[in-house]
């Protein structure tokens, strides 16, 4: 395990981070160049070596529901990569890679038909002319349809 001083030296090797003292001898490191309200990269780094780094929802990490990952046992390489990834998350515009499909027909075993239509920013599910559900992403709409026993021939 790296000491507090070693972790601090690694973190401070990133000139884009600003140290902020907090209570109980803990420190946070902020990325002031963040494109988002979120600026904290390192949260509550304590002299005992415990602390957290923000890694968002990157799939290569097992972060908590706030996107934070404990760095108590992190190696130098792991800590550097986490900090680099965190700065990357906060400095890039979020890009959504949605399906390019504008309309799909989904059927279940009983022969019922639903249409999934991309309208404006929402994915709407229609039963005939009636709106059944609306979702912000194709993946959410697809999950609902599959869960309800519907399938599409285009998948």
mmCIF file of C-alpha atoms in Angstrom:
data_model
loop_
_atom_site.group_PDB
_atom_site.id
_atom_site.type_symbol
_atom_site.label_atom_id
_atom_site.label_comp_id
_atom_site.label_asym_id
_atom_site.label_seq_id
_atom_site.Cartn_x
_atom_site.Cartn_y
_atom_site.Cartn_z
ATOM 1 C CA UNK A 1 0.000 0.000 0.000
ATOM 2 C CA UNK A 2 1.238 3.459 -0.874
ATOM 3 C CA UNK A 3 1.655 5.943 1.944
ATOM 4 C CA UNK A 4 -0.269 9.194 2.151
ATOM 5 C CA UNK A 5 2.854 11.066 1.067
ATOM 6 C CA UNK A 6 3.367 8.779 -1.949
ATOM 7 C CA UNK A 7 -0.271 9.143 -2.997
ATOM 8 C CA UNK A 8 -0.068 12.904 -2.572
ATOM 9 C CA UNK A 9 3.083 13.062 -4.725
ATOM 10 C CA UNK A 10 1.417 11.018 -7.479
ATOM 11 C CA UNK A 11 -1.747 13.120 -7.415
ATOM 12 C CA UNK A 12 0.188 16.392 -7.342
ATOM 13 C CA UNK A 13 2.114 15.299 -10.444
ATOM 14 C CA UNK A 14 -1.094 16.241 -12.296
ATOM 15 C CA UNK A 15 -0.768 20.045 -12.568
ATOM 16 C CA UNK A 16 -4.433 20.450 -13.507
ATOM 17 C CA UNK A 17 -5.517 19.418 -9.985
ATOM 18 C CA UNK A 18 -5.943 21.849 -7.090
ATOM 19 C CA UNK A 19 -5.553 20.756 -3.475
ATOM 20 C CA UNK A 20 -8.371 21.620 -1.061
ATOM 21 C CA UNK A 21 -7.993 20.934 2.661
ATOM 22 C CA UNK A 22 -11.056 19.443 4.361
ATOM 23 C CA UNK A 23 -11.762 18.278 7.912
ATOM 24 C CA UNK A 24 -9.828 15.689 9.937
ATOM 25 C CA UNK A 25 -6.557 16.229 8.015
ATOM 26 C CA UNK A 26 -8.176 14.950 4.815
ATOM 27 C CA UNK A 27 -7.663 16.586 1.429
ATOM 28 C CA UNK A 28 -9.617 16.747 -1.793
ATOM 29 C CA UNK A 29 -8.217 17.465 -5.244
ATOM 30 C CA UNK A 30 -10.365 19.358 -7.712
ATOM 31 C CA UNK A 31 -10.168 19.651 -11.470
ATOM 32 C CA UNK A 32 -11.126 23.284 -12.096
ATOM 33 C CA UNK A 33 -11.203 22.697 -15.868
ATOM 34 C CA UNK A 34 -14.179 20.341 -15.522
ATOM 35 C CA UNK A 35 -16.944 20.771 -18.083
ATOM 36 C CA UNK A 36 -19.431 19.718 -15.414
ATOM 37 C CA UNK A 37 -20.520 20.840 -11.953
ATOM 38 C CA UNK A 38 -18.555 17.850 -10.677
ATOM 39 C CA UNK A 39 -14.966 18.939 -10.013
ATOM 40 C CA UNK A 40 -13.715 16.556 -7.305
ATOM 41 C CA UNK A 41 -11.238 13.978 -8.637
ATOM 42 C CA UNK A 42 -9.820 12.851 -5.265
ATOM 43 C CA UNK A 43 -12.208 12.786 -2.318
ATOM 44 C CA UNK A 44 -11.177 12.670 1.361
ATOM 45 C CA UNK A 45 -7.603 11.436 0.995
ATOM 46 C CA UNK A 46 -6.666 10.716 4.614
ATOM 47 C CA UNK A 47 -3.207 10.426 6.212
ATOM 48 C CA UNK A 48 -3.980 6.726 6.855
ATOM 49 C CA UNK A 49 -3.936 6.205 3.056
ATOM 50 C CA UNK A 50 -7.665 5.857 2.591
ATOM 51 C CA UNK A 51 -9.487 7.967 0.026
ATOM 52 C CA UNK A 52 -11.549 7.869 -3.128
ATOM 53 C CA UNK A 53 -11.139 8.801 -6.763
ATOM 54 C CA UNK A 54 -14.039 9.693 -9.050
ATOM 55 C CA UNK A 55 -14.192 7.257 -11.983
ATOM 56 C CA UNK A 56 -17.826 7.805 -12.919
ATOM 57 C CA UNK A 57 -19.474 4.872 -14.608
ATOM 58 C CA UNK A 58 -16.420 3.574 -16.446
ATOM 59 C CA UNK A 59 -16.995 -0.144 -16.796
ATOM 60 C CA UNK A 60 -13.379 -1.096 -16.076
ATOM 61 C CA UNK A 61 -13.853 -0.011 -12.447
ATOM 62 C CA UNK A 62 -16.163 -1.317 -9.741
ATOM 63 C CA UNK A 63 -17.184 2.081 -8.387
ATOM 64 C CA UNK A 64 -19.968 2.831 -5.923
ATOM 65 C CA UNK A 65 -23.259 4.443 -6.954
ATOM 66 C CA UNK A 66 -21.620 7.898 -6.832
ATOM 67 C CA UNK A 67 -18.849 6.841 -9.222
ATOM 68 C CA UNK A 68 -16.244 6.763 -6.449
ATOM 69 C CA UNK A 69 -13.565 4.087 -6.066
ATOM 70 C CA UNK A 70 -11.539 3.446 -2.911
ATOM 71 C CA UNK A 71 -7.782 3.906 -3.429
ATOM 72 C CA UNK A 72 -6.491 2.515 -0.143
ATOM 73 C CA UNK A 73 -4.797 -0.491 -1.802
ATOM 74 C CA UNK A 74 -4.092 1.118 -5.205
ATOM 75 C CA UNK A 75 -0.635 0.761 -6.723
ATOM 76 C CA UNK A 76 1.161 3.738 -8.271
ATOM 77 C CA UNK A 77 0.182 2.626 -11.779
ATOM 78 C CA UNK A 78 -3.452 2.070 -10.798
ATOM 79 C CA UNK A 79 -3.703 5.437 -9.063
ATOM 80 C CA UNK A 80 -2.161 7.272 -12.022
ATOM 81 C CA UNK A 81 -4.559 5.561 -14.424
ATOM 82 C CA UNK A 82 -7.588 6.325 -12.246
ATOM 83 C CA UNK A 83 -6.658 10.017 -11.934
ATOM 84 C CA UNK A 84 -6.003 10.238 -15.679
ATOM 85 C CA UNK A 85 -9.364 8.579 -16.419
ATOM 86 C CA UNK A 86 -11.148 10.889 -13.967
ATOM 87 C CA UNK A 87 -9.708 14.019 -15.567
ATOM 88 C CA UNK A 88 -10.664 12.570 -18.951
ATOM 89 C CA UNK A 89 -14.273 12.010 -17.872
ATOM 90 C CA UNK A 90 -14.566 15.554 -16.537
ATOM 91 C CA UNK A 91 -12.901 17.208 -19.531
ATOM 92 C CA UNK A 92 -14.791 15.547 -22.373
ATOM 93 C CA UNK A 93 -18.238 16.281 -23.663
ATOM 94 C CA UNK A 94 -20.474 13.281 -23.114
ATOM 95 C CA UNK A 95 -21.200 11.563 -26.403
ATOM 96 C CA UNK A 96 -24.116 9.209 -26.725
ATOM 97 C CA UNK A 97 -23.871 6.442 -29.254
ATOM 98 C CA UNK A 98 -27.514 5.676 -29.855
ATOM 99 C CA UNK A 99 -28.983 3.317 -32.387
ATOM 100 C CA UNK A 100 -29.645 5.056 -35.684
ATOM 101 C CA UNK A 101 -32.991 3.261 -35.950
ATOM 102 C CA UNK A 102 -35.906 5.669 -36.102
ATOM 103 C CA UNK A 103 -38.738 3.104 -35.918
ATOM 104 C CA UNK A 104 -39.009 -0.597 -35.061
ATOM 105 C CA UNK A 105 -41.878 -3.029 -34.774
ATOM 106 C CA UNK A 106 -41.781 -5.414 -31.812
ATOM 107 C CA UNK A 107 -44.038 -8.485 -31.358
ATOM 108 C CA UNK A 108 -44.699 -10.934 -28.556
ATOM 109 C CA UNK A 109 -45.794 -14.604 -28.698
ATOM 110 C CA UNK A 110 -49.459 -13.611 -28.443
ATOM 111 C CA UNK A 111 -49.164 -11.587 -31.651
ATOM 112 C CA UNK A 112 -49.391 -8.197 -29.968
ATOM 113 C CA UNK A 113 -47.455 -5.439 -31.710
ATOM 114 C CA UNK A 114 -45.677 -2.406 -30.277
ATOM 115 C CA UNK A 115 -43.799 0.264 -32.198
ATOM 116 C CA UNK A 116 -40.615 1.839 -30.901
ATOM 117 C CA UNK A 117 -40.170 5.288 -32.429
ATOM 118 C CA UNK A 118 -37.348 7.777 -31.896
ATOM 119 C CA UNK A 119 -38.986 11.203 -31.600
ATOM 120 C CA UNK A 120 -37.008 14.301 -30.672
ATOM 121 C CA UNK A 121 -34.860 13.154 -27.736
ATOM 122 C CA UNK A 122 -37.078 10.287 -26.527
ATOM 123 C CA UNK A 123 -37.669 6.673 -27.506
ATOM 124 C CA UNK A 124 -41.441 6.215 -27.410
ATOM 125 C CA UNK A 125 -43.294 2.886 -27.367
ATOM 126 C CA UNK A 126 -46.743 2.894 -28.963
ATOM 127 C CA UNK A 127 -49.565 0.364 -28.852
ATOM 128 C CA UNK A 128 -51.500 1.401 -31.925
ATOM 129 C CA UNK A 129 -51.832 5.175 -31.640
ATOM 130 C CA UNK A 130 -51.578 5.140 -27.830
ATOM 131 C CA UNK A 131 -48.318 6.008 -26.094
ATOM 132 C CA UNK A 132 -47.339 3.126 -23.806
ATOM 133 C CA UNK A 133 -43.943 4.265 -22.416
ATOM 134 C CA UNK A 134 -41.161 6.821 -23.053
ATOM 135 C CA UNK A 135 -37.445 6.401 -22.421
ATOM 136 C CA UNK A 136 -34.393 8.632 -22.708
ATOM 137 C CA UNK A 137 -32.286 5.975 -24.443
ATOM 138 C CA UNK A 138 -32.731 3.137 -26.902
ATOM 139 C CA UNK A 139 -31.157 0.735 -24.406
ATOM 140 C CA UNK A 140 -33.754 1.555 -21.737
ATOM 141 C CA UNK A 141 -36.625 1.081 -24.202
ATOM 142 C CA UNK A 142 -35.130 -2.170 -25.470
ATOM 143 C CA UNK A 143 -34.721 -3.467 -21.904
ATOM 144 C CA UNK A 144 -38.401 -2.749 -21.205
ATOM 145 C CA UNK A 145 -39.582 -4.439 -24.401
ATOM 146 C CA UNK A 146 -37.437 -7.528 -23.869
ATOM 147 C CA UNK A 147 -38.605 -7.734 -20.258
ATOM 148 C CA UNK A 148 -42.219 -7.685 -21.423
ATOM 149 C CA UNK A 149 -41.566 -10.566 -23.829
ATOM 150 C CA UNK A 150 -41.339 -8.579 -27.064
ATOM 151 C CA UNK A 151 -38.833 -9.232 -29.831
ATOM 152 C CA UNK A 152 -37.969 -7.492 -33.072
ATOM 153 C CA UNK A 153 -36.850 -9.146 -36.282
ATOM 154 C CA UNK A 154 -34.126 -6.517 -36.814
ATOM 155 C CA UNK A 155 -32.154 -7.688 -33.742
#
